[in-house]
Amino acid sequence: MEILKQEKSDFKKAQIIGGIFVLIALPAIYLLVYYTGGVKYVYSHIMYIPIIISGVLFGPWISLFVGIIGGILLGPLMPLDVETGEPQLFLNWMCRLLVFVVVAFIGGCTSKKLRNNIVTIKQLLSHNQETNIPNTNYLKIFQNKINLYQKTIITILINNHNNIIDVLGTAVYHKLLFTLYDDLRKELSNKFLVVQADSNKFWVIQETRDVEAEAEKIVEIINKEKKINGIPLYVEYSVGIYEVIDHYDFDSLSIFTNSDICARQSQLQQLNYVIYDNSKKKKRFEYEVLMSFSQALKNGEIYLVYQPKIDLETLKPIGFEALMRWNHSRYGEISPIVFIPLIEQTRLINELTNWVLSTTIKKIKEFCERGIPTTISINISAKNLIDPQFLTRTMKIINESKVDKNLLEFEITESAIMINPEESKVILKEFTEEGIKIAIDDFGTGYSSLSYLSRFPINTIKIDKSFVKDITTNESIQRVVKSTISLAKELGYKVLVEGIEEKEASDIVKEYQCDFVQGFYFSRPIKAEDTLPWYEENRKGFKR
């Protein structure tokens, strides 16, 4: 479904670009015809281009309007011969206008009909006609838009589907399939795609995070009680799971074979689920990632993007968080969730942290040169905090750069601090005495309390986005977030809430006296070269 939405979004973009082109083309063609001598020459036929484009993009009525405008521009407003000033005969320009109108209307109607037919054909081909659920043709039609790298493929088999059909009929069974599809669609939190692969089989494609947790979540969703027409159904499922390691382009349905095998194994062994053993492939992938890391830093494969932080009182940007990305030469985009834990297990984390710090300092100085003193935060690893040389090495980079230390912020997770709290306290105190701000990242995901964290020199508490996901509908979460913000403010901390993706969530945390927010509602992470233009465009603040 997301792919169809993306197609609609792409068409909207095409309409915007096409509309701008038509608006520019109409006066441009008028001037071209005028300065080349008038309509007695062939250049007037260029007017068909914006007329046909408007028909293709906007349908008959707007293209009809464009045809009339084009006919008037090249009609009474345009002489037959500019040099002599000879006007056109009424019959001459009126015939041309009528031809423009007919071409515009027929072209618009034809393209609209064709576009609607294509949408209908795609819908018929890509969705099961009984259940209206995407089928395997959906995968084939949109295969160029499906990237399977770092995805988890899940096969769900309904073992007793024949019994359900025999006892309750196909109509009830089809309703069951759609209910299951709807539950998966509503409950899965990561980006996903669900297709009906067979009469008793679903395929789920989901972003890989924690495969075991994803398996448990799927089992929890499908085992929810299913009632059709008020009748509770007994449904028996088998689940197979395959984590894609080295296949990152969708080329055929054979990629689903491993999860299908696991589902059948789950069925035979009467297990909730079976996960494909990927250990050898995974180890090879992890080793290749580590082996190519240092070269990737030099080649620019690893880069930073910057997510804005917004002041809720003024709705103005007050800084950025630097986030890592890796466009691997073989594997494409590797998620930070995948590569950072690997790097953290080695000494390479020191090289990575030094690079992130140096790159961020350059970006801060770039802003300062434009008269915009902007704070940028970077994430500090737990491995950094237990490194005895980390403080010395970090301060050396900062002091040599002569950057304003007040514009640097270090984000550290509460779990990282708890590994060695006394040593962490000493290091953080040194940084704060130098003027560097400290933020606790992902607060709420660990086991520490605000009262315990008050022992540490902290400026900001960042409430994890997992608390915000259902804040607009879940009163329990609202109470937790409200009390957390209230206590943090009493302890003298600033509070930032992550993961704000809609206005209502922003309004709720503002009501709770939250200071700052981050999230897609205001901005996705921005490429380095786009940060200054973005800031200039939004420095006066977002509209409420």
XYZ file of C-alpha atoms in Angstrom:
544
model
C 0.000 0.000 0.000
C 2.891 2.334 0.813
C 4.218 1.796 -2.715
C 0.878 2.866 -4.226
C 0.934 5.952 -1.996
C 4.463 6.664 -3.212
C 3.278 6.383 -6.824
C 0.528 8.927 -6.114
C 3.077 11.180 -4.436
C 5.400 10.871 -7.461
C 2.518 11.804 -9.794
C 1.725 14.846 -7.621
C 5.351 15.930 -7.960
C 5.110 15.446 -11.737
C 1.980 17.628 -11.756
C 3.772 20.389 -9.854
C 6.770 20.304 -12.206
C 4.499 20.059 -15.264
C 2.323 22.928 -14.020
C 5.364 25.160 -13.581
C 6.547 24.200 -17.078
C 3.147 25.063 -18.613
C 3.028 28.432 -16.813
C 6.480 29.282 -18.143
C 5.915 27.792 -21.611
C 2.766 29.794 -22.467
C 4.343 33.284 -22.285
C 7.671 31.916 -23.606
C 6.003 30.539 -26.764
C 4.090 33.792 -27.204
C 7.373 35.739 -27.105
C 9.088 33.241 -29.437
C 6.318 33.540 -32.041
C 6.240 37.329 -31.695
C 9.995 37.869 -32.031
C 10.293 35.439 -34.956
C 7.822 37.464 -37.002
C 4.285 36.303 -36.102
C 1.978 33.367 -36.722
C 2.724 33.171 -40.414
C 5.753 31.090 -39.440
C 5.796 27.518 -38.119
C 6.685 28.353 -34.485
C 3.035 28.661 -33.430
C 2.768 24.851 -33.519
C 5.035 24.652 -30.437
C 1.937 25.640 -28.436
C 0.747 22.022 -28.757
C 3.487 20.968 -26.290
C 2.093 22.675 -23.126
C -1.464 21.816 -24.252
C -0.688 18.091 -24.521
C 1.387 18.074 -21.302
C -1.463 19.715 -19.372
C -3.851 17.111 -20.812
C -1.626 14.220 -19.722
C -1.062 15.596 -16.215
C -4.296 17.396 -15.348
C -7.067 15.915 -17.488
C -9.509 17.523 -19.939
C -10.741 20.633 -18.135
C -7.428 22.219 -17.218
C -5.965 21.327 -20.618
C -9.072 22.906 -22.196
C -8.306 26.096 -20.267
C -4.658 25.950 -21.409
C -5.839 25.458 -25.005
C -8.060 28.571 -24.777
C -5.209 30.638 -23.272
C -2.850 29.396 -25.996
C -5.421 30.215 -28.688
C -5.895 33.757 -27.343
C -2.138 34.383 -26.997
C -1.597 33.328 -30.622
C -4.922 34.791 -31.788
C -6.137 38.375 -31.265
C -2.989 39.199 -29.243
C -0.625 38.147 -32.031
C -0.276 39.805 -35.493
C -0.019 37.716 -38.622
C 3.131 39.627 -39.527
C 4.889 41.550 -36.758
C 7.004 43.610 -39.143
C 4.033 45.043 -41.044
C 1.641 44.908 -38.100
C -0.894 43.015 -40.211
C -3.516 41.463 -37.905
C -4.931 37.979 -38.304
C -8.367 37.403 -39.742
C -10.974 36.465 -37.137
C -11.659 33.169 -38.925
C -7.924 32.386 -38.940
C -7.226 32.687 -35.209
C -10.642 31.345 -34.182
C -10.061 28.139 -36.171
C -6.662 27.760 -34.508
C -8.199 28.303 -31.064
C -10.886 25.684 -31.780
C -8.221 23.199 -32.916
C -6.247 23.879 -29.704
C -9.418 23.339 -27.645
C -10.323 20.094 -29.437
C -6.762 18.726 -29.122
C -6.660 19.755 -25.449
C -10.013 18.202 -24.573
C -9.540 14.960 -26.524
C -5.955 14.603 -25.257
C -7.040 15.273 -21.673
C -9.962 12.824 -21.830
C -7.834 10.143 -23.479
C -4.953 10.455 -21.013
C -7.303 10.504 -18.009
C -9.136 7.428 -19.285
C -5.836 5.684 -20.004
C -4.448 6.578 -16.575
C -7.602 5.330 -14.834
C -7.474 2.107 -16.857
C -3.833 1.556 -15.889
C -4.691 2.086 -12.204
C -7.644 -0.324 -12.506
C -5.560 -2.962 -14.301
C -2.784 -2.648 -11.711
C -5.346 -2.995 -8.927
C -6.930 -6.071 -10.551
C -3.562 -7.696 -11.197
C -1.917 -6.822 -7.894
C -4.756 -7.613 -5.460
C -6.636 -10.794 -4.671
C -10.150 -10.344 -6.047
C -11.892 -12.088 -3.133
C -10.011 -10.408 -0.271
C -8.618 -7.211 -1.875
C -5.235 -8.015 -0.295
C -2.010 -7.422 -2.295
C -0.845 -10.624 -3.991
C 2.401 -11.882 -5.524
C 1.763 -9.846 -8.691
C 2.006 -6.757 -6.470
C 5.620 -7.734 -5.765
C 6.329 -8.291 -9.467
C 4.704 -5.033 -10.626
C 6.541 -2.930 -8.050
C 9.748 -4.977 -7.839
C 11.931 -2.012 -8.837
C 10.670 -0.168 -5.730
C 11.175 -3.054 -3.291
C 14.563 -3.214 -1.572
C 14.927 -6.394 0.460
C 18.324 -5.630 1.943
C 18.231 -5.549 5.764
C 14.664 -6.789 5.719
C 13.061 -9.720 7.501
C 10.845 -11.979 5.392
C 8.089 -13.776 7.307
C 5.854 -16.558 5.981
C 2.559 -17.172 7.804
C 0.709 -20.412 7.013
C -2.904 -21.070 8.064
C -2.729 -24.799 8.787
C -6.431 -25.555 9.210
C -7.779 -23.450 6.330
C -9.523 -26.428 4.693
C -11.452 -27.168 7.899
C -12.579 -23.539 8.179
C -13.778 -23.526 4.551
C -15.556 -26.895 4.905
C -17.399 -25.884 8.077
C -18.024 -22.147 7.639
C -17.646 -21.559 3.898
C -15.342 -19.487 1.715
C -17.025 -16.150 2.515
C -16.158 -16.484 6.221
C -12.639 -17.666 5.347
C -12.065 -14.648 3.095
C -13.218 -12.356 5.912
C -10.760 -14.136 8.217
C -7.924 -13.494 5.753
C -8.749 -9.796 5.561
C -9.062 -9.566 9.367
C -5.598 -11.108 9.723
C -4.210 -8.764 7.069
C -5.809 -5.778 8.798
C -4.395 -6.799 12.200
C -0.887 -7.110 10.742
C -1.229 -3.762 8.979
C -2.327 -1.982 12.164
C -0.022 -3.650 14.683
C 3.353 -3.833 12.929
C 5.416 -0.824 13.991
C 8.258 -0.829 11.449
C 7.923 -0.228 7.719
C 6.386 -3.352 6.247
C 4.571 -4.934 3.331
C 1.999 -7.731 3.630
C 0.934 -9.844 0.640
C -1.329 -12.868 0.267
C 0.966 -15.373 -1.419
C -1.545 -18.241 -1.590
C -4.983 -19.198 -0.325
C -3.480 -20.037 3.092
C -0.211 -18.099 3.020
C 0.918 -14.557 3.820
C 4.312 -13.009 3.237
C 5.400 -10.115 5.430
C 8.416 -7.969 4.512
C 9.607 -5.877 7.437
C 12.648 -3.787 8.370
C 15.076 -5.889 10.404
C 15.599 -4.824 13.999
C 15.402 -7.711 16.466
C 14.417 -10.913 14.644
C 13.389 -12.773 17.816
C 11.272 -9.828 18.985
C 9.697 -9.532 15.522
C 8.829 -13.235 15.583
C 7.176 -12.918 19.005
C 5.266 -9.848 17.821
C 3.936 -11.667 14.731
C 2.823 -14.634 16.857
C 1.111 -12.262 19.301
C -0.773 -10.523 16.459
C -1.962 -13.652 14.675
C -3.000 -15.393 17.903
C -5.425 -12.617 18.824
C -8.995 -13.952 18.944
C -10.623 -13.795 15.525
C -14.392 -13.317 15.392
C -16.234 -13.391 12.065
C -19.967 -12.625 12.069
C -19.847 -12.965 15.851
C -18.381 -16.494 15.620
C -15.009 -17.047 17.388
C -12.721 -19.031 15.070
C -10.017 -21.508 15.989
C -7.115 -20.787 13.642
C -3.815 -22.648 13.680
C -0.743 -20.902 12.297
C 2.857 -21.741 11.443
C 5.461 -19.021 11.004
C 8.810 -19.063 9.213
C 11.317 -16.213 9.344
C 14.293 -15.366 7.141
C 16.575 -12.376 7.667
C 17.969 -11.061 4.369
C 21.715 -10.505 4.712
C 23.243 -10.228 1.252
C 20.279 -9.984 -1.158
C 19.292 -6.373 -1.420
C 17.552 -6.286 -4.799
C 14.219 -7.977 -5.433
C 14.508 -10.050 -8.597
C 12.209 -13.063 -8.150
C 9.892 -14.779 -5.703
C 12.644 -17.330 -4.949
C 13.826 -14.990 -2.190
C 10.825 -16.202 -0.135
C 11.851 -19.876 -0.327
C 13.809 -19.856 2.942
C 10.954 -18.409 5.008
C 8.513 -20.857 3.350
C 10.766 -23.789 4.318
C 10.926 -22.517 7.899
C 7.118 -22.178 8.033
C 6.678 -25.779 6.875
C 9.273 -26.889 9.438
C 7.329 -24.977 12.102
C 4.175 -26.799 10.965
C 5.801 -30.258 11.101
C 7.412 -29.676 14.503
C 4.322 -27.898 15.904
C 6.346 -24.826 16.893
C 5.143 -21.223 17.014
C 7.875 -20.199 14.593
C 11.197 -21.256 13.085
C 13.966 -18.778 12.211
C 16.297 -19.555 9.315
C 19.861 -20.157 10.527
C 21.765 -17.287 8.948
C 24.759 -17.391 11.276
C 27.459 -18.089 8.663
C 26.161 -15.474 6.231
C 25.757 -13.005 9.071
C 29.309 -13.498 10.317
C 30.673 -13.030 6.793
C 28.618 -9.859 6.341
C 29.744 -8.464 9.714
C 33.387 -9.198 8.942
C 33.118 -7.494 5.530
C 31.550 -4.440 7.180
C 34.383 -4.166 9.718
C 37.017 -4.827 7.058
C 35.717 -2.045 4.799
C 35.024 0.495 7.568
C 38.247 2.557 7.569
C 38.293 2.802 3.776
C 34.617 3.786 3.810
C 35.444 6.734 6.085
C 38.117 7.906 3.639
C 35.936 7.367 0.553
C 32.979 9.307 1.929
C 30.706 6.243 2.038
C 30.058 7.063 5.699
C 28.500 10.488 6.073
C 26.443 12.581 8.468
C 22.904 13.843 8.145
C 21.424 16.372 10.531
C 17.992 16.270 12.165
C 16.735 19.657 13.397
C 15.682 20.303 16.988
C 12.750 22.689 17.354
C 11.927 25.056 20.225
C 8.252 24.418 21.011
C 7.677 27.921 22.343
C 8.864 29.769 19.220
C 8.768 26.855 16.707
C 12.235 27.977 15.601
C 15.148 25.565 15.003
C 17.652 25.674 17.866
C 20.143 23.087 16.668
C 20.703 19.715 15.036
C 21.561 16.150 15.948
C 24.279 14.588 13.783
C 23.273 11.092 12.636
C 25.451 8.570 10.803
C 24.671 6.914 7.482
C 26.667 4.406 5.417
C 26.163 3.938 1.682
C 28.239 0.776 1.314
C 29.866 0.091 -2.059
C 28.477 -3.470 -2.091
C 25.503 -3.533 0.274
C 24.043 -0.094 -0.379
C 22.555 1.798 2.566
C 23.429 -0.001 5.806
C 21.319 1.034 8.773
C 23.164 2.566 11.761
C 21.274 0.018 13.883
C 23.306 -2.643 12.040
C 26.799 -1.173 11.711
C 27.230 0.910 14.887
C 26.905 -2.076 17.297
C 29.514 -3.906 15.177
C 31.923 -0.960 15.317
C 31.327 -0.577 19.070
C 32.677 -4.088 19.643
C 36.075 -3.043 18.274
C 38.652 -0.273 18.644
C 37.271 1.206 15.433
C 34.739 3.051 17.600
C 37.500 5.505 18.557
C 38.203 6.246 14.889
C 34.487 6.686 14.211
C 33.887 8.990 17.197
C 36.900 11.145 16.279
C 35.632 11.450 12.700
C 32.080 12.330 13.784
C 33.391 14.943 16.225
C 35.728 16.540 13.648
C 33.033 16.562 10.944
C 30.482 18.075 13.326
C 32.925 20.784 14.418
C 33.428 21.742 10.752
C 29.653 22.036 10.334
C 29.368 24.220 13.482
C 32.108 26.528 12.184
C 30.377 26.661 8.790
C 27.244 27.957 10.525
C 29.247 30.420 12.631
C 30.891 31.873 9.507
C 27.368 32.764 8.337
C 26.632 34.423 11.686
C 24.447 31.531 12.882
C 25.779 30.067 16.162
C 24.014 26.676 16.107
C 24.360 23.815 18.582
C 24.950 20.369 17.081
C 24.867 17.202 19.171
C 26.674 13.931 18.557
C 26.104 10.505 20.083
C 28.763 9.136 22.419
C 29.134 5.363 22.712
C 29.271 3.392 25.954
C 32.635 2.098 24.721
C 33.910 5.695 24.591
C 33.006 6.319 28.229
C 35.044 3.366 29.497
C 38.058 4.308 27.341
C 40.647 6.006 29.638
C 41.998 8.054 26.706
C 38.604 9.289 25.502
C 38.522 12.527 27.502
C 42.079 13.550 26.569
C 41.683 12.629 22.900
C 38.335 14.406 22.579
C 39.451 17.634 24.270
C 42.569 17.705 22.061
C 40.397 17.651 18.896
C 38.064 20.324 20.314
C 40.819 22.645 21.559
C 42.807 22.434 18.321
C 39.698 23.316 16.305
C 39.072 26.471 18.415
C 35.332 25.820 18.106
C 32.940 27.467 20.566
C 32.466 24.616 23.071
C 29.038 25.917 24.052
C 27.828 24.865 20.586
C 28.734 21.210 21.161
C 26.421 18.716 22.847
C 27.167 15.082 23.672
C 24.225 12.654 23.752
C 24.723 9.590 25.948
C 22.205 6.845 26.673
C 21.295 6.163 30.300
C 22.424 2.535 29.891
C 25.883 3.743 28.759
C 26.254 5.838 31.912
C 25.228 2.917 34.114
C 28.077 0.665 32.885
C 30.485 2.586 35.118
C 28.530 5.376 36.825
C 31.376 6.802 38.918
C 33.794 7.024 35.988
C 31.027 8.438 33.766
C 30.292 11.109 36.356
C 33.941 12.255 36.370
C 34.159 12.389 32.554
C 30.838 14.209 32.136
C 31.834 16.727 34.825
C 35.046 17.483 32.906
C 33.080 18.077 29.705
C 30.484 20.339 31.351
C 33.224 22.394 33.025
C 34.619 22.999 29.528
C 31.191 24.300 28.440
C 30.041 21.221 26.500
C 26.370 20.345 27.019
C 25.307 16.833 28.032
C 22.006 15.178 27.061
C 20.626 11.814 28.160
C 19.427 10.088 24.985
C 16.571 7.559 24.700
C 15.434 8.201 28.268
C 12.880 5.640 29.423
C 14.396 2.656 27.602
C 16.791 1.825 30.463
C 16.231 1.106 34.125
C 17.530 4.269 35.780
C 15.351 6.940 37.337
C 15.500 10.709 37.001
C 16.287 11.007 40.700
C 19.344 8.776 40.203
C 20.429 10.629 37.055
C 20.302 13.905 38.998
C 23.698 12.910 40.437
C 25.216 13.516 37.002
C 25.982 16.874 35.326
C 23.216 16.802 32.699
C 21.581 19.634 30.757
C 18.854 17.893 28.741
C 16.683 14.787 28.998
C 15.597 13.296 25.641
C 12.439 11.203 26.013
C 12.587 8.201 23.689
C 10.301 8.112 20.651
C 8.768 4.798 21.769
C 6.751 6.793 24.339
C 5.358 9.120 21.689
C 4.160 6.520 19.179
C 0.684 6.237 20.750
C 0.623 9.456 22.764
C -2.364 10.843 20.845
C -4.587 7.887 21.792
C -3.087 6.253 24.895
C -3.899 8.055 28.156
C -1.441 5.924 30.162
C 1.425 7.035 27.921
C 0.224 10.626 28.211
C 0.412 10.399 32.017
C 3.906 8.854 31.913
C 5.249 11.513 29.530
C 3.594 14.341 31.464
C 4.995 13.196 34.817
C 8.462 12.607 33.316
C 8.555 16.108 31.831
C 7.276 17.613 35.078
C 9.903 15.858 37.233
C 12.712 16.659 34.780
C 11.752 20.342 34.848
C 11.687 20.311 38.663
C 15.231 18.913 38.627
C 16.290 21.803 36.384
C 16.650 19.909 33.103
C 15.540 20.948 29.657
C 13.335 18.303 28.014
C 13.322 17.179 24.375
C 10.819 14.638 23.032
C 11.897 12.544 20.038
C 9.756 10.994 17.309
C 7.159 13.755 16.837
C 5.424 12.822 13.576
C 2.118 14.691 13.774
C 0.825 18.062 14.949
C -1.400 16.568 17.631
C 1.590 14.910 19.335
C 3.495 18.208 19.191
C 0.559 20.056 20.769
C 0.256 17.474 23.560
C 3.911 17.647 24.659
C 3.838 21.455 24.400
C 0.885 21.442 26.790
C 3.055 19.364 29.166
C 5.707 22.158 29.111
C 8.201 20.240 26.950
C 10.994 22.540 25.710
C 12.162 20.994 22.439
C 11.119 18.325 19.918
C 12.565 16.314 17.054
C 10.671 14.343 14.451
C 9.422 13.946 10.900
C 6.511 16.354 11.514
C 9.029 19.197 11.454
C 11.826 17.669 9.398
C 13.490 14.430 8.419
C 17.296 14.273 8.747
C 18.875 16.673 6.233
C 21.933 16.160 4.033
C 24.989 18.175 5.076
C 24.872 20.449 2.020
C 21.198 21.276 2.649
C 21.435 22.263 6.325
C 22.239 25.955 5.797
C 19.522 26.530 3.139
C 17.022 24.658 5.342
C 17.939 26.773 8.364
C 17.705 30.028 6.406
C 14.267 29.001 5.128
C 12.929 28.043 8.572
C 14.843 30.287 10.971
C 11.766 32.506 11.524
C 9.843 29.482 12.768
C 7.174 27.041 11.623
C 3.509 28.029 11.439
C 1.313 26.754 14.262
